[in-house]
Tab-separated table of C-alpha atoms in Angstrom:
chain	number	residue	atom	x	y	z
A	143	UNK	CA	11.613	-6.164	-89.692
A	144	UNK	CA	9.705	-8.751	-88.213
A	145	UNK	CA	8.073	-9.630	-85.025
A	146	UNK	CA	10.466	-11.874	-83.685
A	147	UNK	CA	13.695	-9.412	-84.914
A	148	UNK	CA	11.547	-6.681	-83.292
A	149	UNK	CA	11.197	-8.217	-79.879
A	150	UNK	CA	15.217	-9.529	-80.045
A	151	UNK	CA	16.298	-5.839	-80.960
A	152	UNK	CA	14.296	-4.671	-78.226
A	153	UNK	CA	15.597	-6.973	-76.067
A	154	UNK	CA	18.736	-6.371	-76.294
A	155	UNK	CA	18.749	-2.836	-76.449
A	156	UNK	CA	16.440	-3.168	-72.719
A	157	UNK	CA	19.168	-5.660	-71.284
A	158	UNK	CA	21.781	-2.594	-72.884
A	159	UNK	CA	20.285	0.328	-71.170
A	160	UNK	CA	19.369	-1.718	-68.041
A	161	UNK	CA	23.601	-2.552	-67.923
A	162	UNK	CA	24.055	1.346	-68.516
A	163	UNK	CA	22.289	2.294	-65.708
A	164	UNK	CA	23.443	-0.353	-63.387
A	165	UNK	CA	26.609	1.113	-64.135
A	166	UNK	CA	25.825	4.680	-64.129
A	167	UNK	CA	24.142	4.524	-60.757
A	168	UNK	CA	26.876	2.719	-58.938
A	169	UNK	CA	28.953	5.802	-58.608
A	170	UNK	CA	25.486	7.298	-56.543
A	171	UNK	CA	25.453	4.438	-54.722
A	172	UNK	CA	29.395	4.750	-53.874
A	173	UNK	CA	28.991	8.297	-52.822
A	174	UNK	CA	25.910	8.199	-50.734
A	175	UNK	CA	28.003	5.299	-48.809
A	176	UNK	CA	31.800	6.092	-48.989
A	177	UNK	CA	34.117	3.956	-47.397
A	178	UNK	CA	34.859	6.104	-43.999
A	179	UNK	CA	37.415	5.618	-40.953
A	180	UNK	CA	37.559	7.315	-37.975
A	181	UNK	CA	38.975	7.410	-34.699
A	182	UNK	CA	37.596	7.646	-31.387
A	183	UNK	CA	39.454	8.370	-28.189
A	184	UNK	CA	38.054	7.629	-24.399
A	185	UNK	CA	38.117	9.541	-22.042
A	186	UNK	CA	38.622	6.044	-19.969
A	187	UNK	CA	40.093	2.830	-19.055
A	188	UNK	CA	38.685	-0.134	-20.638
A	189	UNK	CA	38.879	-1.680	-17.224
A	190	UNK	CA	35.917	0.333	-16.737
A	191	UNK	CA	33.520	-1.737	-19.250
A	192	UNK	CA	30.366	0.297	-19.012
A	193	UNK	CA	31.654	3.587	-18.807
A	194	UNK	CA	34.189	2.901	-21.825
A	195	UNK	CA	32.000	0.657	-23.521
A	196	UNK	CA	29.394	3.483	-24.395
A	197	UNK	CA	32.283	4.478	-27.215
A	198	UNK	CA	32.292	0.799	-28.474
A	199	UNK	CA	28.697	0.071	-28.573
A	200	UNK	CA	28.103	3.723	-30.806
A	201	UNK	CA	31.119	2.107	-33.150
A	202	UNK	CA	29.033	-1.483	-33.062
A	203	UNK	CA	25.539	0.530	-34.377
A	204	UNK	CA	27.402	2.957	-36.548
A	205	UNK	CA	29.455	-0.212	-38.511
A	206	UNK	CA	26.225	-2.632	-38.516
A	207	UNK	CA	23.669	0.461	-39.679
A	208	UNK	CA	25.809	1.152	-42.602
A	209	UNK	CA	27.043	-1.708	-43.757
A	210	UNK	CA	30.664	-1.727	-42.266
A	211	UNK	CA	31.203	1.293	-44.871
A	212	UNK	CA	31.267	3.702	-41.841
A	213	UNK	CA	33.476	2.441	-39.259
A	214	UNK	CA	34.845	3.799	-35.822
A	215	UNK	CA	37.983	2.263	-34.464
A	216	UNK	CA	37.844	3.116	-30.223
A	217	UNK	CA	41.161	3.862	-28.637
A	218	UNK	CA	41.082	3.879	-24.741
A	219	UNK	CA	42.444	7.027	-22.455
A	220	UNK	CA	46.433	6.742	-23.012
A	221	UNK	CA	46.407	5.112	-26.017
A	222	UNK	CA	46.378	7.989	-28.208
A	223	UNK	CA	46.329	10.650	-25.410
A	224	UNK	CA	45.580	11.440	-21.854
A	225	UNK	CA	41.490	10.768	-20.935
A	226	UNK	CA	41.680	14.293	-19.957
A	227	UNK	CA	43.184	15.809	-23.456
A	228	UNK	CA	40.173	13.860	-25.538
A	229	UNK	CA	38.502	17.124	-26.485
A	230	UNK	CA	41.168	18.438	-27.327
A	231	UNK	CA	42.616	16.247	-29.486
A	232	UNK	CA	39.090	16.392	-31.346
A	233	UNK	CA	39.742	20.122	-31.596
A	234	UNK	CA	43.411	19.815	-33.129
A	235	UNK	CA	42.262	17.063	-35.592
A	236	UNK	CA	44.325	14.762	-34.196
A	237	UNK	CA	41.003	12.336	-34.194
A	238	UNK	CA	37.966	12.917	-35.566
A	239	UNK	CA	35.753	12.094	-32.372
A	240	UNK	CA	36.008	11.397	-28.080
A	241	UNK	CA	34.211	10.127	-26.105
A	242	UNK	CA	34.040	11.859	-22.949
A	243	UNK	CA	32.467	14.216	-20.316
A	244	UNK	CA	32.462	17.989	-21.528
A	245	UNK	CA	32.617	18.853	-17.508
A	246	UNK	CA	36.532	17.606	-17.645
A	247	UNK	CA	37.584	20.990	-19.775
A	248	UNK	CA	35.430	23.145	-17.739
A	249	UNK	CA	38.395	25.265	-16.631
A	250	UNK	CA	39.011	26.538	-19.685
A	251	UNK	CA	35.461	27.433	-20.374
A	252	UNK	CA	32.622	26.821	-17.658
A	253	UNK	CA	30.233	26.353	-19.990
A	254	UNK	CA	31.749	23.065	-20.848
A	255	UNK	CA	30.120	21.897	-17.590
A	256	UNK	CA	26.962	22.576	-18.601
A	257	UNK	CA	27.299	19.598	-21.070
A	258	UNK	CA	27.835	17.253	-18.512
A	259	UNK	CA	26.387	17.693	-15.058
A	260	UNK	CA	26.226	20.807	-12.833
A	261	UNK	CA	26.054	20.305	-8.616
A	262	UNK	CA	22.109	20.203	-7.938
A	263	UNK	CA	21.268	20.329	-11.559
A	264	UNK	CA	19.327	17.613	-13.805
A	265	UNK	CA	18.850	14.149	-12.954
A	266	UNK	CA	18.986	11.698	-16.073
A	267	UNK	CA	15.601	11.522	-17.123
A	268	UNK	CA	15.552	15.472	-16.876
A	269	UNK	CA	18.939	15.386	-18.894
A	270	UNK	CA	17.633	13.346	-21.438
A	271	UNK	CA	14.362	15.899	-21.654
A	272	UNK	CA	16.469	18.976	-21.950
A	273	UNK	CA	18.953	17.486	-24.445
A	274	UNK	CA	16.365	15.890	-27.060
A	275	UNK	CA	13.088	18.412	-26.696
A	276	UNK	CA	14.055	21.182	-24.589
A	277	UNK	CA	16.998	23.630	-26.168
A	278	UNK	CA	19.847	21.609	-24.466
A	279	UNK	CA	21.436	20.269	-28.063
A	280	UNK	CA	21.315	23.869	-29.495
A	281	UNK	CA	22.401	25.599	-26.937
A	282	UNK	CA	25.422	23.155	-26.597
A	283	UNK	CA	25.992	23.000	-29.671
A	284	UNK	CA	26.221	26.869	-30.536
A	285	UNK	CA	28.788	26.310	-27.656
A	286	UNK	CA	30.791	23.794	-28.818
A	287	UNK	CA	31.085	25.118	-32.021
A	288	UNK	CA	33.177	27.384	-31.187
A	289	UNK	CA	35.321	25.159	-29.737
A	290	UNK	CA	35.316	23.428	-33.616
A	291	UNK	CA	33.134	20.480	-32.040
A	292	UNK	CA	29.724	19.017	-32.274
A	293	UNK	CA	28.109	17.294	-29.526
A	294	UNK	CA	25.865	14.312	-29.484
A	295	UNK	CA	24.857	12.942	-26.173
A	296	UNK	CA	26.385	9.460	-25.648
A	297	UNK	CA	25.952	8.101	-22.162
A	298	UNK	CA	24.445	8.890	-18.963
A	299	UNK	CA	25.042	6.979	-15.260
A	300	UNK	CA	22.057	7.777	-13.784
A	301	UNK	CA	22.504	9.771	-9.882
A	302	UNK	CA	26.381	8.662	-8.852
A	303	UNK	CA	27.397	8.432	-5.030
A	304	UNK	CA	29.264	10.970	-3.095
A	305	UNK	CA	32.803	8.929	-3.016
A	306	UNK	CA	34.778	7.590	-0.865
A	307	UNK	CA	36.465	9.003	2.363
A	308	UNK	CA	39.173	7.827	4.686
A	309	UNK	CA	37.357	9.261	7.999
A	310	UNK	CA	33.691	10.477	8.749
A	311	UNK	CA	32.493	14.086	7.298
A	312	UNK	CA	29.248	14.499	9.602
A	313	UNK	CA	29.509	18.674	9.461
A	314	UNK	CA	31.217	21.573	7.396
A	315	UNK	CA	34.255	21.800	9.910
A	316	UNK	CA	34.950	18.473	8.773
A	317	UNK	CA	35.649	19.382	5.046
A	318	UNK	CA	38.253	22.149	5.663
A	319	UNK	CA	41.572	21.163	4.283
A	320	UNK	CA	40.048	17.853	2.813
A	321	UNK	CA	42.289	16.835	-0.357
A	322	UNK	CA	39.077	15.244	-2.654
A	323	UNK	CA	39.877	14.149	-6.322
A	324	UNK	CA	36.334	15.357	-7.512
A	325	UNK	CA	35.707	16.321	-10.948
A	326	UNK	CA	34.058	19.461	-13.050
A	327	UNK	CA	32.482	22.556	-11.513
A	328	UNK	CA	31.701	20.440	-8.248
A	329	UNK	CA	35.521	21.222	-7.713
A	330	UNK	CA	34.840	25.299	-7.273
A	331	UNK	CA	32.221	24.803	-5.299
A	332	UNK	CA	33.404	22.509	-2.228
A	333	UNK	CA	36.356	24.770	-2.547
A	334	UNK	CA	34.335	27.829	-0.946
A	335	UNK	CA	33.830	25.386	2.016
A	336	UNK	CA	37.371	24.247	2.637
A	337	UNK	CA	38.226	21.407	-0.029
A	338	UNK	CA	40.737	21.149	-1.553
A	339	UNK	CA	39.930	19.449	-4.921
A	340	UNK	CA	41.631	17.699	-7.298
A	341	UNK	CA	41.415	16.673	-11.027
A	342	UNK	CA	42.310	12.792	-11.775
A	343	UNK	CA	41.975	10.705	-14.685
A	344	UNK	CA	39.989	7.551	-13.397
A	345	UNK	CA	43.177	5.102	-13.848
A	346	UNK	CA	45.218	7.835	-11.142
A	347	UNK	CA	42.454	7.797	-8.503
A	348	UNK	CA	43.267	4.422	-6.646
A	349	UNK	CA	46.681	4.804	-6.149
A	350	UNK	CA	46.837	8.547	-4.551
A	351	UNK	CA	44.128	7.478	-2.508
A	352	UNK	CA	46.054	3.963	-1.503
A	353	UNK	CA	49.340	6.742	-0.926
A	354	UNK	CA	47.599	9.166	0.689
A	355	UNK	CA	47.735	11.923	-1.899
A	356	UNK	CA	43.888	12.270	-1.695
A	357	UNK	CA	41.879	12.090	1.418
A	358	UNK	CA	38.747	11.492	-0.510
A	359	UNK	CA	37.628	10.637	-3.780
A	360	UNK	CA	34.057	10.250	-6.159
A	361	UNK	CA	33.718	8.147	-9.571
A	362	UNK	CA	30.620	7.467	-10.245
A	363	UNK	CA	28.651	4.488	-8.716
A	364	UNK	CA	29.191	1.242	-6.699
A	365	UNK	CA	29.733	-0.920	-10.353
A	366	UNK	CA	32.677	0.819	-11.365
A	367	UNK	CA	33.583	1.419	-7.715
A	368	UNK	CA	33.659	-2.344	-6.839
A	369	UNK	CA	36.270	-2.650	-10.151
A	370	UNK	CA	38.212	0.659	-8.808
A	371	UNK	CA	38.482	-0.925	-5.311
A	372	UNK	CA	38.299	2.001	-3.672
A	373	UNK	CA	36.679	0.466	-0.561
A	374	UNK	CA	39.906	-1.518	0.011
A	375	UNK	CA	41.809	2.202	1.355
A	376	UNK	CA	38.811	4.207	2.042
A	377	UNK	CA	35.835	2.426	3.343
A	378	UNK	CA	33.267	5.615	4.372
A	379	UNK	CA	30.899	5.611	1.115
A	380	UNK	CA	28.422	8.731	1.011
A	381	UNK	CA	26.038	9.485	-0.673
A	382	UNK	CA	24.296	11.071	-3.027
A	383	UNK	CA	26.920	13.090	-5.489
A	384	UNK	CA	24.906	16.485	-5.460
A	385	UNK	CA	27.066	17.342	-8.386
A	386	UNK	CA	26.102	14.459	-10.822
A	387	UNK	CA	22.353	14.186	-10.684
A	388	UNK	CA	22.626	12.908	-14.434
A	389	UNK	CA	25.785	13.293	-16.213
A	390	UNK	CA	25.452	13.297	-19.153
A	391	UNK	CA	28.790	11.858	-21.912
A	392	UNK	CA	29.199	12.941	-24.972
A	393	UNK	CA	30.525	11.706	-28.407
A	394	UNK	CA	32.556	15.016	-29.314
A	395	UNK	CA	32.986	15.032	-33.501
A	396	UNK	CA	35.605	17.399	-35.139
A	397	UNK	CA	33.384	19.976	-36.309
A	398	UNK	CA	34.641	20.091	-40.088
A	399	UNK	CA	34.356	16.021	-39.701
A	400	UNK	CA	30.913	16.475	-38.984
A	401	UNK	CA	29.239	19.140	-41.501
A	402	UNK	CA	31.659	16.848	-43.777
A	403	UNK	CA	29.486	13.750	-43.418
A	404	UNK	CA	27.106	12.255	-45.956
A	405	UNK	CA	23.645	13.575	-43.863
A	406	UNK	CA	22.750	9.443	-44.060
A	407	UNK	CA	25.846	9.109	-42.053
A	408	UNK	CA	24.739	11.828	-40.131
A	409	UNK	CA	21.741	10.071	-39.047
A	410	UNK	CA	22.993	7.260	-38.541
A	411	UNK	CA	26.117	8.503	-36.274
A	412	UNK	CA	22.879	10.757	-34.208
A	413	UNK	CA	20.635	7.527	-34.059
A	414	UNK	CA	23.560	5.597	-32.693
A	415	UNK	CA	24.867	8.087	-29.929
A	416	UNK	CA	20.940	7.858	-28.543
A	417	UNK	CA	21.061	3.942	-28.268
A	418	UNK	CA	24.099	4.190	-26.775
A	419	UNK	CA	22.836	6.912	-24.174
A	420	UNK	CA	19.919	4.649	-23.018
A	421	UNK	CA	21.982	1.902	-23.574
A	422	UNK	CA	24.528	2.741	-20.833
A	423	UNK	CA	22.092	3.763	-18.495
A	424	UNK	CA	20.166	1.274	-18.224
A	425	UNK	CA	23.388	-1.039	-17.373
A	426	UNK	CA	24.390	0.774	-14.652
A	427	UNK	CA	20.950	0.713	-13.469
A	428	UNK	CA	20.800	-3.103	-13.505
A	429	UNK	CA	24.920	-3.159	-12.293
A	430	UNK	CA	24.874	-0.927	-9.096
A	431	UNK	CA	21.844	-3.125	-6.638
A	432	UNK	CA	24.577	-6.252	-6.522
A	433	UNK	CA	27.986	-4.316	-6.876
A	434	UNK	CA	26.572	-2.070	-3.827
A	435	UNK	CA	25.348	-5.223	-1.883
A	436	UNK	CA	28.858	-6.661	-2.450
A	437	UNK	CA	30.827	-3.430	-1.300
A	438	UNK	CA	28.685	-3.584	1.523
A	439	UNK	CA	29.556	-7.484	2.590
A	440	UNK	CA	33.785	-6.059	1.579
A	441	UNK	CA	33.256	-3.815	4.662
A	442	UNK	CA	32.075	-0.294	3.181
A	443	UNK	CA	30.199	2.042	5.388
A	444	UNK	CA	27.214	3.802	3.967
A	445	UNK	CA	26.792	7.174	4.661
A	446	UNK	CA	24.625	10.103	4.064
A	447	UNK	CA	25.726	13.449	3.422
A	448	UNK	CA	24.035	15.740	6.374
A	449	UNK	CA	21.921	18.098	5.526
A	450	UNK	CA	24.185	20.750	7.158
A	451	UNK	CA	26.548	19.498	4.171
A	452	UNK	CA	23.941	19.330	1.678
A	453	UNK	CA	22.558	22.780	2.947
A	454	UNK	CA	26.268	24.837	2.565
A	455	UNK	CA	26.760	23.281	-0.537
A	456	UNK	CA	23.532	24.129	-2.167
A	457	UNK	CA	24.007	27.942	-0.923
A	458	UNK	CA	27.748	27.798	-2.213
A	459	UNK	CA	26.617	26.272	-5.806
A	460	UNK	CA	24.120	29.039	-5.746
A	461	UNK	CA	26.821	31.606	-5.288
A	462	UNK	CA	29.428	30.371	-7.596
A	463	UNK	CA	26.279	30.795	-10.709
A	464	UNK	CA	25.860	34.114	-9.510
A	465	UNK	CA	29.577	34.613	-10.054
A	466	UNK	CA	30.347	33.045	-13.465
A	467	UNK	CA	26.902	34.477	-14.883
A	468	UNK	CA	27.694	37.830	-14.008
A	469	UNK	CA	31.416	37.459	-16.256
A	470	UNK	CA	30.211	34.927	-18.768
A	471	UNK	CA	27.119	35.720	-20.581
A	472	UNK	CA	27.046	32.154	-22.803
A	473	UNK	CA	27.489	30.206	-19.597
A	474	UNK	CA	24.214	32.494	-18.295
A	475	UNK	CA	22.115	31.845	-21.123
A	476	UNK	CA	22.472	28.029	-21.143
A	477	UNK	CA	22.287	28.323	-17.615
A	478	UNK	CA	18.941	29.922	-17.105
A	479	UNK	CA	17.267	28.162	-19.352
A	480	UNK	CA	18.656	24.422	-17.820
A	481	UNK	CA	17.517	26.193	-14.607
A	482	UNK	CA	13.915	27.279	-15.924
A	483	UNK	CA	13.257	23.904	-17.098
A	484	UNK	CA	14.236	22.465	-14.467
A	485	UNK	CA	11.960	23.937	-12.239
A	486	UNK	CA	8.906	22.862	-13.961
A	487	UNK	CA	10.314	19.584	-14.024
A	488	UNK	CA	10.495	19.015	-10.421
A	489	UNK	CA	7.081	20.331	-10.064
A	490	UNK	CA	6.136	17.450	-12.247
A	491	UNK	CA	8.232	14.975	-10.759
A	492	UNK	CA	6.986	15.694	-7.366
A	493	UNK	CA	3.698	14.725	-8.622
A	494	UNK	CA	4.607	11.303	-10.455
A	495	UNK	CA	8.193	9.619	-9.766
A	496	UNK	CA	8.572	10.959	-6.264
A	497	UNK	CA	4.998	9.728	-5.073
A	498	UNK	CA	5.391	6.320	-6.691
A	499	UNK	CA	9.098	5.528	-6.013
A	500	UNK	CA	8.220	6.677	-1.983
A	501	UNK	CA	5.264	4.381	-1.664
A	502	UNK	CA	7.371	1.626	-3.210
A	503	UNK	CA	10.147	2.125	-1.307
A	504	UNK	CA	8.278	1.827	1.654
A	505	UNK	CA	6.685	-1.279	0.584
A	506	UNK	CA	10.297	-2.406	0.540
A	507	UNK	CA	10.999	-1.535	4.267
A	508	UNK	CA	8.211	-3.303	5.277
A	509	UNK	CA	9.672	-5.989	3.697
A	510	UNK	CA	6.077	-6.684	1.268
A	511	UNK	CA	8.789	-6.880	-2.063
């Protein structure tokens, strides 16, 4: 044979084997990136952009970080069922994921509340903290497993407001026999003091309140307050909600959906759920200052909570942990360790955040900002 046969052969039998394993690693390829659908329902109205669009901008990431291959098609609360049957429906396989707060289904677990927001538990930088290097995402997770779900946290609205209330609650007295749609474990609580609460989708607040079904009700914040309208039957607006220092959402994933998953998917599903948990926050953090200014020129009242209120709730949150911890030992051991760290985070806090955000809030009042 000579040279020039030699390097022709060669050649071709190089172009050959580089064709067979083009071919033979395109099935690799294929399976490390199938072609996936899902569906996702909300927990909420798409009226409420921010809040509902923490499901949509996890379905942007996922699509764009894997090439449209994985994709997540969003259906709002109603469209596939009720906001408040989301986990649920993750549970039955009726859709593979929701988007929504764990504290909704706390009645038929408490620890479910632990997922969300507890009253005078984490704020959202101590949320985020527990979650991502503190035992938070275990814990929850050993939890919601056997519920057949796996939790990734997917939102938070920073510190919400107290609600909205048709007449003035300056003591105790005045929250006996006070009808107040207000969600999760905050519900048990006020109860011990008088209230009577009630559990309402966000689309079903506005008109009980407008009929008189509710004397009082909390959401979350002046943005999606301003869009609620709530200050158009109810124009008292306290403040702070004790109950949601941080609450945290979650992307809920059908268990078997989940352990399913290629692990890049995986990743890529976990990496998305973050961006969309600092995503969120940070709009509400930059949407409340104008919305709250604007309630304010609509003729909302801004009110603190006393600290006569603020005292017999504390005491009564205190008592209802003693209660469920002493029936529930999961509930107790995600408890005391949320409760553990967040003692040493105050301690810290009182030291950095506090100090600063004091002095520069008092720069404010002196007008120097």
């Amino acid at each position: 044979m000579d040279r020039r046969s030699f390097i022709k052969n060669a050649g071709l039998a190089t172009g050959a084997a580089a064709v067979g394993a083009s071919t033979l690693a395109a099935p690799a390829i294929a399976q490390s990136m199938p072609k996936i659908t899902w569906r996702l329902t909300s927990s909420f109205p798409k009226a409420l952009d921010t809040v509902y669009g923490g499901a949509e901008t996890l379905a942007n990431y996922v699509s764009e970080g894997t090439d449209g291959n994985f994709t997540i098609q969003v259906f709002a609360a109603g469209e596939i069922v009720p906001g408040l049957k989301a986990a649920d429906a993750v549970t039955a396989g009726t859709v593979e994921m929701a988007h929504t707060a764990s504290y909704y289904y706390w009645g038929k677990d408490p620890t479910y509340a632990l997922g969300t927001a507890i009253p005078f538990g984490l704020n959202a930088r101590q949320q985020n903290a527990w979650f991502y290097y503190g035992n938070g995402s275990t814990l929850m997770n050993e939890f919601f497993a056997t519920q057949g779900l796996y939790g990734l946290p997917c939102g938070n609205t920073g510190a919400q407001m107290g609600g909205w209330f048709r007449k003035e609650i300056n003591t105790v007295a005045d929250l006996k026999g006070l009808k107040m749609r207000i969600s999760g474990m905050a519900g048990k609580v006020v109860e011990k003091l008088g209230v009577v609460p009630q559990q309402l989708a966000g689309g079903d607040i506005y008109p009980a309140l407008e009929k008189g079904t509710i004397d009082a009700t909390e959401w979350v914040g002046p943005y999606d307050d301003l869009k609620l309208g709530f200050y158009k039957v109810a124009k008292y607006y306290y403040y702070p909600a004790w109950w949601e220092g941080g609450p945290v959402l979650h992307a809920l994933v059908n268990l078997e959906k989940w352990n399913a998953l290629p692990k890049a998917y995986q990743a890529v599903l976990t990496a998305a759920s973050q961006a969309a948990n600092t995503d969120m926050l940070a709009s509400y953090d930059y949407k409340n200052p104008g919305a709250l200014r604007q309630l304010v020129a609509e003729g909302a009242e801004l009110r603190p909570f006393s600290q006569e209120i603020l005292s017999a709730c504390f005491d009564a949150a205190q008592e209802t942990y003693a209660e469920i911890n002493a029936v529930n030992p999961t509930f107790k051991k995600i408890y005391d360790d949320q409760v553990a760290f967040r003692k040493d985070a105050y301690l810290w806090a009182q030291l950095s955040e506090y100090t600063y955000d004091t002095f520069m809030m008092l720069q404010q009042r002196a007008d120097k900002l």
